[in-house]
Amino acid sequence: MKFNLTDLLSNDRMNKKISTDVSINEFKFGGITYRTADLVHIDLEITNLGYKEIKVEGSVKGTLKIPCDRCMEEVDYKVETNFSKDIKFDDDNEEKVQYIDGYNLDLEKLALNELIIDLPMKVLCSDTCKGICNQCGTNLNKGTCNCDNSEIDPRLAVFKDLFKEF
Ligand SMILES: [Zn+2]
Ligand SMILES: [Zn+2]
């Protein structure tokens, strides 16, 4: 969704508020694909600061589905961030290139950037998650297996890392 800034840019000190939902189904970051549980809500206040500069302030709220670090089951992870950015229009600076297309503010890109900034290092489905059996791949929260996991064979530790890739 794009918000046209032409009107705002032609009136110094003009201010606009936007409250809307944007659709970001999934995105990739650091080799991992993240999916959203629902639409992402964005509240914005855009102010023309004059001298070809605007201030974009607001918040982004959404829920991501992130695989548990131990068992890979998807966990709902709520994101709520506040941000404030000044974007200059007089040159091709980084923020302008990232969020502005012509004289349109790209709300999806803005929301996506906030989701990425707020990504956790890792998520657990529960503090007591038992994870996946290193040998047979059974989700140990859901069942048991007959493997002897008392000692991890270094050759099998490779598989443990492989499971994390998926
Ligand atoms: Zn888990
Ligand atoms: Zn097993």
PDB file of C-alpha atoms and ligand atoms in Angstrom:
ATOM      1  CA  MET A   1       0.000   0.000   0.000  1.00  0.00           C
ATOM      2  CA  LYS A   2       1.353   3.387  -1.010  1.00  0.00           C
ATOM      3  CA  PHE A   3       0.492   6.714   0.530  1.00  0.00           C
ATOM      4  CA  ASN A   4       0.724   9.654  -1.855  1.00  0.00           C
ATOM      5  CA  LEU A   5       2.704  12.533  -0.325  1.00  0.00           C
ATOM      6  CA  THR A   6       2.178  15.143  -3.040  1.00  0.00           C
ATOM      7  CA  ASP A   7      -0.466  17.035  -1.110  1.00  0.00           C
ATOM      8  CA  LEU A   8       1.521  16.990   2.100  1.00  0.00           C
ATOM      9  CA  LEU A   9       4.772  18.047   0.451  1.00  0.00           C
ATOM     10  CA  SER A  10       3.170  21.101  -1.112  1.00  0.00           C
ATOM     11  CA  ASN A  11       1.990  22.423   2.271  1.00  0.00           C
ATOM     12  CA  ASP A  12       4.572  23.268   4.934  1.00  0.00           C
ATOM     13  CA  ARG A  13       3.683  22.067   8.440  1.00  0.00           C
ATOM     14  CA  MET A  14       0.854  19.959   7.080  1.00  0.00           C
ATOM     15  CA  ASN A  15       0.184  16.837   9.052  1.00  0.00           C
ATOM     16  CA  LYS A  16      -1.599  13.602   8.120  1.00  0.00           C
ATOM     17  CA  LYS A  17      -2.617  10.610  10.165  1.00  0.00           C
ATOM     18  CA  ILE A  18      -3.017   7.137   8.767  1.00  0.00           C
ATOM     19  CA  SER A  19      -4.307   4.035  10.500  1.00  0.00           C
ATOM     20  CA  THR A  20      -4.446   0.966   8.322  1.00  0.00           C
ATOM     21  CA  ASP A  21      -3.629  -2.702   7.900  1.00  0.00           C
ATOM     22  CA  VAL A  22      -1.018  -3.914   5.469  1.00  0.00           C
ATOM     23  CA  SER A  23      -0.593  -7.427   4.202  1.00  0.00           C
ATOM     24  CA  ILE A  24       2.846  -8.960   4.598  1.00  0.00           C
ATOM     25  CA  ASN A  25       2.438 -12.686   4.187  1.00  0.00           C
ATOM     26  CA  GLU A  26       6.020 -13.689   4.586  1.00  0.00           C
ATOM     27  CA  PHE A  27       9.512 -12.346   4.323  1.00  0.00           C
ATOM     28  CA  LYS A  28      13.046 -13.622   4.406  1.00  0.00           C
ATOM     29  CA  PHE A  29      15.713 -12.408   6.740  1.00  0.00           C
ATOM     30  CA  GLY A  30      19.058 -14.000   7.541  1.00  0.00           C
ATOM     31  CA  GLY A  31      18.163 -17.091   5.523  1.00  0.00           C
ATOM     32  CA  ILE A  32      14.989 -17.719   7.521  1.00  0.00           C
ATOM     33  CA  THR A  33      11.470 -17.322   6.159  1.00  0.00           C
ATOM     34  CA  TYR A  34       9.110 -15.623   8.599  1.00  0.00           C
ATOM     35  CA  ARG A  35       5.357 -15.705   8.198  1.00  0.00           C
ATOM     36  CA  THR A  36       2.818 -13.338   9.682  1.00  0.00           C
ATOM     37  CA  ALA A  37      -0.216 -14.702  11.525  1.00  0.00           C
ATOM     38  CA  ASP A  38      -2.467 -11.883  10.379  1.00  0.00           C
ATOM     39  CA  LEU A  39      -2.486  -8.443   8.804  1.00  0.00           C
ATOM     40  CA  VAL A  40       0.027  -5.992  10.207  1.00  0.00           C
ATOM     41  CA  HIS A  41      -1.446  -2.825  11.687  1.00  0.00           C
ATOM     42  CA  ILE A  42       0.286   0.467  11.128  1.00  0.00           C
ATOM     43  CA  ASP A  43      -0.502   3.836  12.739  1.00  0.00           C
ATOM     44  CA  LEU A  44       1.310   6.794  11.261  1.00  0.00           C
ATOM     45  CA  GLU A  45       1.578  10.500  11.628  1.00  0.00           C
ATOM     46  CA  ILE A  46       3.392  12.245   8.806  1.00  0.00           C
ATOM     47  CA  THR A  47       4.437  15.869   9.125  1.00  0.00           C
ATOM     48  CA  ASN A  48       5.911  18.139   6.505  1.00  0.00           C
ATOM     49  CA  LEU A  49       8.874  19.764   8.272  1.00  0.00           C
ATOM     50  CA  GLY A  50       9.532  22.116   5.357  1.00  0.00           C
ATOM     51  CA  TYR A  51      12.753  22.219   3.325  1.00  0.00           C
ATOM     52  CA  LYS A  52      11.791  18.973   1.555  1.00  0.00           C
ATOM     53  CA  GLU A  53      11.842  16.943   4.728  1.00  0.00           C
ATOM     54  CA  ILE A  54       9.082  14.913   6.361  1.00  0.00           C
ATOM     55  CA  LYS A  55       8.803  13.274   9.750  1.00  0.00           C
ATOM     56  CA  VAL A  56       7.185   9.835   9.879  1.00  0.00           C
ATOM     57  CA  GLU A  57       6.231   8.666  13.355  1.00  0.00           C
ATOM     58  CA  GLY A  58       4.085   5.796  14.426  1.00  0.00           C
ATOM     59  CA  SER A  59       3.760   2.231  15.501  1.00  0.00           C
ATOM     60  CA  VAL A  60       3.573  -1.187  13.893  1.00  0.00           C
ATOM     61  CA  LYS A  61       1.721  -4.097  15.455  1.00  0.00           C
ATOM     62  CA  GLY A  62       1.661  -7.632  14.191  1.00  0.00           C
ATOM     63  CA  THR A  63       2.076 -11.283  15.032  1.00  0.00           C
ATOM     64  CA  LEU A  64       4.771 -13.422  13.508  1.00  0.00           C
ATOM     65  CA  LYS A  65       4.920 -17.200  13.337  1.00  0.00           C
ATOM     66  CA  ILE A  66       8.434 -18.135  14.346  1.00  0.00           C
ATOM     67  CA  PRO A  67       9.762 -21.697  14.680  1.00  0.00           C
ATOM     68  CA  CYS A  68      10.732 -22.683  18.216  1.00  0.00           C
ATOM     69  CA  ASP A  69      14.498 -22.793  18.517  1.00  0.00           C
ATOM     70  CA  ARG A  70      14.374 -26.296  20.004  1.00  0.00           C
ATOM     71  CA  CYS A  71      11.430 -28.175  18.462  1.00  0.00           C
ATOM     72  CA  MET A  72      10.680 -26.082  15.330  1.00  0.00           C
ATOM     73  CA  GLU A  73       6.944 -25.823  16.091  1.00  0.00           C
ATOM     74  CA  GLU A  74       5.690 -22.382  15.104  1.00  0.00           C
ATOM     75  CA  VAL A  75       5.132 -19.959  17.951  1.00  0.00           C
ATOM     76  CA  ASP A  76       3.063 -16.765  17.789  1.00  0.00           C
ATOM     77  CA  TYR A  77       5.377 -13.858  18.491  1.00  0.00           C
ATOM     78  CA  LYS A  78       3.789 -10.439  18.956  1.00  0.00           C
ATOM     79  CA  VAL A  79       5.615  -7.407  17.656  1.00  0.00           C
ATOM     80  CA  GLU A  80       4.820  -3.867  18.686  1.00  0.00           C
ATOM     81  CA  THR A  81       7.297  -1.159  17.832  1.00  0.00           C
ATOM     82  CA  ASN A  82       7.314   2.615  17.821  1.00  0.00           C
ATOM     83  CA  PHE A  83       9.439   4.553  15.424  1.00  0.00           C
ATOM     84  CA  SER A  84      10.236   8.028  14.239  1.00  0.00           C
ATOM     85  CA  LYS A  85      12.134   8.846  11.062  1.00  0.00           C
ATOM     86  CA  ASP A  86      12.982  12.001   9.210  1.00  0.00           C
ATOM     87  CA  ILE A  87      13.087  11.538   5.462  1.00  0.00           C
ATOM     88  CA  LYS A  88      14.711  14.127   3.244  1.00  0.00           C
ATOM     89  CA  PHE A  89      13.652  14.550  -0.370  1.00  0.00           C
ATOM     90  CA  ASP A  90      16.557  16.649  -1.635  1.00  0.00           C
ATOM     91  CA  ASP A  91      18.899  13.744  -2.386  1.00  0.00           C
ATOM     92  CA  ASP A  92      18.843   9.986  -2.732  1.00  0.00           C
ATOM     93  CA  ASN A  93      19.630   9.211   0.887  1.00  0.00           C
ATOM     94  CA  GLU A  94      19.232   5.725   2.339  1.00  0.00           C
ATOM     95  CA  GLU A  95      15.835   6.272   3.962  1.00  0.00           C
ATOM     96  CA  LYS A  96      14.380   7.929   0.907  1.00  0.00           C
ATOM     97  CA  VAL A  97      15.547   5.106  -1.356  1.00  0.00           C
ATOM     98  CA  GLN A  98      14.201   2.535   1.089  1.00  0.00           C
ATOM     99  CA  TYR A  99      10.701   3.912   1.740  1.00  0.00           C
ATOM    100  CA  ILE A 100       9.824   6.373  -1.003  1.00  0.00           C
ATOM    101  CA  ASP A 101       8.757   5.516  -4.517  1.00  0.00           C
ATOM    102  CA  GLY A 102       8.329   8.697  -6.523  1.00  0.00           C
ATOM    103  CA  TYR A 103       6.197  10.752  -4.122  1.00  0.00           C
ATOM    104  CA  ASN A 104       4.632   7.740  -2.442  1.00  0.00           C
ATOM    105  CA  LEU A 105       5.445   6.377   0.978  1.00  0.00           C
ATOM    106  CA  ASP A 106       5.585   2.579   0.857  1.00  0.00           C
ATOM    107  CA  LEU A 107       3.715   1.397   3.967  1.00  0.00           C
ATOM    108  CA  GLU A 108       4.606  -2.278   3.493  1.00  0.00           C
ATOM    109  CA  LYS A 109       8.316  -1.526   3.388  1.00  0.00           C
ATOM    110  CA  LEU A 110       8.001   0.666   6.463  1.00  0.00           C
ATOM    111  CA  ALA A 111       6.126  -2.036   8.385  1.00  0.00           C
ATOM    112  CA  LEU A 112       8.478  -4.755   7.195  1.00  0.00           C
ATOM    113  CA  ASN A 113      11.525  -2.839   8.338  1.00  0.00           C
ATOM    114  CA  GLU A 114      10.035  -2.497  11.826  1.00  0.00           C
ATOM    115  CA  LEU A 115       9.232  -6.215  11.993  1.00  0.00           C
ATOM    116  CA  ILE A 116      12.814  -7.052  11.043  1.00  0.00           C
ATOM    117  CA  ILE A 117      14.266  -4.666  13.618  1.00  0.00           C
ATOM    118  CA  ASP A 118      12.191  -6.356  16.299  1.00  0.00           C
ATOM    119  CA  LEU A 119      13.025  -9.966  15.365  1.00  0.00           C
ATOM    120  CA  PRO A 120      14.114 -11.945  18.415  1.00  0.00           C
ATOM    121  CA  MET A 121      17.382 -13.891  18.473  1.00  0.00           C
ATOM    122  CA  LYS A 122      15.375 -16.971  19.261  1.00  0.00           C
ATOM    123  CA  VAL A 123      11.918 -18.010  20.354  1.00  0.00           C
ATOM    124  CA  LEU A 124      10.931 -20.966  22.510  1.00  0.00           C
ATOM    125  CA  CYS A 125       7.421 -22.475  22.505  1.00  0.00           C
ATOM    126  CA  SER A 126       7.881 -22.885  26.255  1.00  0.00           C
ATOM    127  CA  ASP A 127      10.747 -22.636  28.725  1.00  0.00           C
ATOM    128  CA  THR A 128      10.404 -26.351  29.280  1.00  0.00           C
ATOM    129  CA  CYS A 129      10.412 -27.316  25.600  1.00  0.00           C
ATOM    130  CA  LYS A 130      12.145 -30.675  25.317  1.00  0.00           C
ATOM    131  CA  GLY A 131      13.156 -30.151  21.699  1.00  0.00           C
ATOM    132  CA  ILE A 132      13.736 -32.747  19.036  1.00  0.00           C
ATOM    133  CA  CYS A 133      15.514 -36.058  19.506  1.00  0.00           C
ATOM    134  CA  ASN A 134      18.947 -35.628  17.968  1.00  0.00           C
ATOM    135  CA  GLN A 135      18.864 -39.106  16.563  1.00  0.00           C
ATOM    136  CA  CYS A 136      15.377 -39.828  15.213  1.00  0.00           C
ATOM    137  CA  GLY A 137      13.855 -36.346  14.994  1.00  0.00           C
ATOM    138  CA  THR A 138      10.877 -37.084  17.264  1.00  0.00           C
ATOM    139  CA  ASN A 139       9.361 -33.978  18.836  1.00  0.00           C
ATOM    140  CA  LEU A 140       9.930 -34.873  22.480  1.00  0.00           C
ATOM    141  CA  ASN A 141       7.089 -32.602  23.640  1.00  0.00           C
ATOM    142  CA  LYS A 142       4.660 -34.844  21.771  1.00  0.00           C
ATOM    143  CA  GLY A 143       6.124 -38.268  22.230  1.00  0.00           C
ATOM    144  CA  THR A 144       9.027 -40.322  23.366  1.00  0.00           C
ATOM    145  CA  CYS A 145      11.483 -42.431  21.470  1.00  0.00           C
ATOM    146  CA  ASN A 146      13.805 -45.219  22.346  1.00  0.00           C
ATOM    147  CA  CYS A 147      17.021 -43.525  21.397  1.00  0.00           C
ATOM    148  CA  ASP A 148      19.789 -43.240  23.939  1.00  0.00           C
ATOM    149  CA  ASN A 149      20.375 -39.503  24.163  1.00  0.00           C
ATOM    150  CA  SER A 150      22.557 -39.638  27.236  1.00  0.00           C
ATOM    151  CA  GLU A 151      25.566 -38.721  25.141  1.00  0.00           C
ATOM    152  CA  ILE A 152      25.587 -36.879  21.839  1.00  0.00           C
ATOM    153  CA  ASP A 153      27.838 -38.506  19.334  1.00  0.00           C
ATOM    154  CA  PRO A 154      29.838 -35.731  17.635  1.00  0.00           C
ATOM    155  CA  ARG A 155      28.987 -37.240  14.229  1.00  0.00           C
ATOM    156  CA  LEU A 156      25.280 -36.900  15.053  1.00  0.00           C
ATOM    157  CA  ALA A 157      25.703 -33.348  16.295  1.00  0.00           C
ATOM    158  CA  VAL A 158      25.943 -32.520  12.590  1.00  0.00           C
ATOM    159  CA  PHE A 159      22.348 -33.702  12.170  1.00  0.00           C
ATOM    160  CA  LYS A 160      21.282 -31.575  15.094  1.00  0.00           C
ATOM    161  CA  ASP A 161      22.492 -28.536  13.170  1.00  0.00           C
ATOM    162  CA  LEU A 162      20.821 -29.808  10.024  1.00  0.00           C
ATOM    163  CA  PHE A 163      17.464 -29.920  11.748  1.00  0.00           C
ATOM    164  CA  LYS A 164      17.880 -26.307  12.681  1.00  0.00           C
ATOM    165  CA  GLU A 165      18.197 -25.437   9.016  1.00  0.00           C
ATOM    166  CA  PHE A 166      14.647 -26.541   8.247  1.00  0.00           C
TER     167      PHE A 166
HETATM  168 ZN    ZN B   1       9.616 -25.952  21.320  1.00  0.00          ZN
HETATM  169 ZN    ZN B   2      14.893 -40.564  19.107  1.00  0.00          ZN
END
